[in-house]
Amino acid sequence: MDLIWEGLRKALELLLRLDPEVLGITLLSLKVSGLATLLSVVLGLGLAVTVALNDFPGKRLVIALMNTGMGLPPVVVGLFVTVLLWRNGPFGFLGILYTPAAIILAQSIIATPIIAGLGLAALQHLPPGLRLQILALGATRTQLVWLLLKEARLPLLAAIMAGFGGVISEVGASIMVGGNLKGSTRVLTTATVMETSRGNFDVAFALSFLLLVLAFSVNALLTHLQQRSRRP
Amino acid sequence: MSREVLLQARNLLVRRGGLQVLEVPALDLRAGEVLALMGPNGAGKTTLMLTLAGLLPPTGGELIFRQTSPRSREQQDALRRRMTMVFQDPLLLDATVAQNIATGLQLRGVRAAERQPQVEHWARRLGLGGLLDRSAHHLSGGEAQRTALARAFVLQPEVLFLDEPFSALDARSREGLIEDLGHILADTGTTTVLSTHDQSEAAQLAHRLAVMKEGRIVQLGGLREVMNHPEDPFVAAFVGMETLLKGQVVTCGEGLISVRLGKGAMDREVLAMGEAQPGQTVLVGVRPEHVALSLQTDNATSVRNAFPGAVTKVIPQGPFFKVELDCGFFLSAYVTGQSLSELGLQPGRRVVASFKATSVHLIRREGLDPQL
């Protein structure tokens, strides 16, 4: 028990002191996972809308692949992205391995299927006649998509939260493609792993606490967006 | 009615999954008319309306709106915006009543200040004045469908499509809404296509009636024309001509036809108006609202057909009661609650059923199934 109390005390101290290194790691986590989520929202919702509004051969297969993708293990994504970005790999010329860009790429690959899969389920859950009704009211194709997304906003924001939650908390891909380089690619999860393995439980606690605060804040913001439109 | 033709369909064809679900060689919709579509589920009523409304691209054929046929995607979208549709399910958006009614105007870029008076006008018109700020999730079925109708009328559509708009409502909300809709349609003169299963809905709202079967229009004409003179047994059954009896023309002269009903009917004869060939097989149709019931035969009457019989069944039907009789053949009649009690109508009661020769409709068709 002493270990826990000591850790919490140290964590509080680090936070109150606004330790520049800890602050930097926290902001990088927020930036990397935030951008990855944003990218996944664009790609994932685009995919969800395309699949939801169109009938094409092999649609069920595509949906099955999207749903399978929701469970992609981060270490597997990490491995593939590492190989692809490796100096001799097909995208080695980009030179982004062990940079934040590589982490954003890997995390987008993790979050996109989550947002696409849950987003598609959200859109397919709308009443089947709604699309025709909105068109009958005179909507253009763009207006139709916008109104459908708006109508499904509750489950869609839940999908975005699931996507963000998936990437802010993953460690496998970040460590493999980012390398946990101090001051460059060290994020909250990779730093926690490192400090724990070194036996610095107090610092690990501080970092974990920050991770929880970060996840909570972002989700609180999204929940606010989600719930403010609910009327009594 | 010789009004301008607003919307025309030519050689309309819709195939789905290799099956032909709609084939309408020609249909003209006249400005200001209310056309009712009747037919069983799967007859193609919804498909026809979706196609006419520009919401379902047909496999073949064309739509002509005010003499022009939209060709490009832009023209088709522009035409779609001049019409609108209300479905059986109100399909309201997750927003307030006012926001729902305003949706179509908003999609057309009408500014909020201009939208508001129109939204309020149509909300009042449909009895939603006090509900403007209510969430669409907290409406009764009737209020939700009224919101859907206000959302359509606020667009002042040139053609309004109503796909079984009352089917999901309870009897009381339905009656009130049909009455209000009737007034609005009469006031605005909105050209309307209405699909329904209910002949009384069609009778209250429509000028013309089309009966559909298996993707085709089997009969189209004035409301009374189709209801009183169905061309075949299918249409007759669908528009509520419940008594349909096989018979053979015995004599014909001076515009009066005598038809002998089949052996099951103990060779009784029915008189009808018109011309026919003696020996011809016909179907004798009588609408239940044209059959009068009394306790004895009145000798001095202009009614040509009177048959004694016994009541077999009394079925309440809204404001009326349907009385089924065995007069040696099946006959059904509508009576009011007052008549029901005054005549003491109940199963087993002996009565005389009578109807005028002018109320008898004969279906004469080549190849009429003699076993029918």
CSV table of N, CA, C and O in Angstrom, one decimal, chain B residues 13 39 72 98 108 119 124 129 145 173 181 188 217 227-228 243 268 274 295 308 311 330-331 338-339 354 366:
chain,number,residue,atom,x,y,z
B,13,LEU,N,-41.6,1.6,-66.3
B,13,LEU,CA,-41.2,0.2,-66.1
B,13,LEU,C,-40.2,0.2,-64.9
B,13,LEU,O,-39.3,0.9,-64.9
B,39,GLY,N,-55.2,-1.0,-53.8
B,39,GLY,CA,-54.7,-2.3,-54.3
B,39,GLY,C,-54.1,-3.0,-53.1
B,39,GLY,O,-53.7,-2.4,-52.1
B,72,SER,N,-31.3,15.9,-67.6
B,72,SER,CA,-30.1,15.8,-66.8
B,72,SER,C,-30.4,15.6,-65.4
B,72,SER,O,-31.5,15.7,-64.9
B,98,ALA,N,-41.3,22.4,-34.7
B,98,ALA,CA,-41.0,23.6,-35.6
B,98,ALA,C,-39.8,23.3,-36.5
B,98,ALA,O,-39.9,23.6,-37.7
B,108,ARG,N,-33.8,24.3,-48.8
B,108,ARG,CA,-33.9,25.2,-50.0
B,108,ARG,C,-33.3,26.5,-49.8
B,108,ARG,O,-33.4,27.4,-50.6
B,119,VAL,N,-44.0,28.3,-41.2
B,119,VAL,CA,-44.0,27.2,-40.3
B,119,VAL,C,-45.2,27.3,-39.3
B,119,VAL,O,-45.9,26.4,-39.1
B,124,ARG,N,-50.4,25.7,-37.2
B,124,ARG,CA,-51.8,26.0,-36.8
B,124,ARG,C,-52.8,25.3,-37.6
B,124,ARG,O,-53.8,24.7,-37.2
B,129,GLY,N,-50.5,24.1,-33.2
B,129,GLY,CA,-50.1,25.5,-32.7
B,129,GLY,C,-49.3,25.4,-31.4
B,129,GLY,O,-48.3,26.1,-31.2
B,145,GLN,N,-47.9,12.5,-37.4
B,145,GLN,CA,-48.3,12.5,-38.8
B,145,GLN,C,-48.8,13.8,-39.2
B,145,GLN,O,-48.5,14.3,-40.4
B,173,SER,N,-57.9,9.4,-34.3
B,173,SER,CA,-57.0,10.4,-34.9
B,173,SER,C,-57.2,10.4,-36.4
B,173,SER,O,-57.0,11.4,-37.1
B,181,LEU,N,-57.4,17.1,-43.5
B,181,LEU,CA,-56.7,17.0,-44.8
B,181,LEU,C,-57.7,17.4,-46.0
B,181,LEU,O,-57.3,18.0,-46.9
B,188,THR,N,-56.3,24.5,-50.9
B,188,THR,CA,-55.1,24.7,-51.6
B,188,THR,C,-55.2,24.2,-53.0
B,188,THR,O,-54.4,24.7,-53.9
B,217,ILE,N,-52.0,-0.9,-63.4
B,217,ILE,CA,-53.3,-0.3,-63.0
B,217,ILE,C,-54.4,-1.1,-63.8
B,217,ILE,O,-54.4,-1.1,-65.0
B,227,MET,N,-66.1,2.8,-58.2
B,227,MET,CA,-66.8,2.1,-57.1
B,227,MET,C,-68.1,1.5,-57.5
B,227,MET,O,-68.4,0.4,-57.0
B,228,ASN,N,-68.8,2.1,-58.4
B,228,ASN,CA,-70.1,1.5,-58.8
B,228,ASN,C,-70.1,0.6,-60.0
B,228,ASN,O,-70.9,-0.2,-60.2
B,243,THR,N,-71.3,-7.9,-52.6
B,243,THR,CA,-72.1,-9.0,-53.2
B,243,THR,C,-71.8,-9.1,-54.7
B,243,THR,O,-71.9,-8.2,-55.5
B,268,ARG,N,-83.4,-17.5,-58.5
B,268,ARG,CA,-84.0,-16.1,-58.3
B,268,ARG,C,-83.5,-15.2,-59.5
B,268,ARG,O,-82.4,-15.4,-60.0
B,274,GLY,N,-79.8,-1.6,-68.6
B,274,GLY,CA,-78.7,-1.7,-69.6
B,274,GLY,C,-79.1,-2.6,-70.7
B,274,GLY,O,-80.3,-3.0,-70.9
B,295,LEU,N,-89.1,-5.0,-42.9
B,295,LEU,CA,-89.7,-6.2,-42.3
B,295,LEU,C,-90.7,-6.9,-43.2
B,295,LEU,O,-90.9,-8.0,-43.1
B,308,PRO,N,-86.8,-11.8,-49.8
B,308,PRO,CA,-86.9,-12.2,-48.4
B,308,PRO,C,-85.7,-13.1,-48.0
B,308,PRO,O,-85.2,-13.8,-48.9
B,311,VAL,N,-81.1,-12.8,-41.6
B,311,VAL,CA,-79.8,-12.3,-41.2
B,311,VAL,C,-78.9,-13.4,-40.7
B,311,VAL,O,-79.3,-14.3,-40.0
B,330,PHE,N,-75.9,-14.9,-51.2
B,330,PHE,CA,-75.3,-14.0,-50.2
B,330,PHE,C,-75.6,-12.5,-50.6
B,330,PHE,O,-75.6,-12.1,-51.8
B,331,LEU,N,-75.9,-11.7,-49.6
B,331,LEU,CA,-76.2,-10.3,-49.8
B,331,LEU,C,-75.7,-9.6,-48.6
B,331,LEU,O,-75.9,-10.1,-47.4
B,338,GLN,N,-79.4,2.9,-35.5
B,338,GLN,CA,-80.9,3.1,-35.2
B,338,GLN,C,-81.7,2.1,-36.0
B,338,GLN,O,-82.6,1.4,-35.4
B,339,SER,N,-81.4,1.9,-37.2
B,339,SER,CA,-82.1,0.9,-38.0
B,339,SER,C,-81.9,-0.5,-37.4
B,339,SER,O,-82.9,-1.3,-37.3
B,354,SER,N,-84.0,-5.1,-50.3
B,354,SER,CA,-84.4,-4.6,-51.6
B,354,SER,C,-83.3,-3.6,-52.2
B,354,SER,O,-82.6,-2.9,-51.4
B,366,GLU,N,-65.5,-11.1,-71.6
B,366,GLU,CA,-65.2,-12.3,-72.3
B,366,GLU,C,-64.4,-13.2,-71.4
B,366,GLU,O,-63.5,-12.7,-70.7
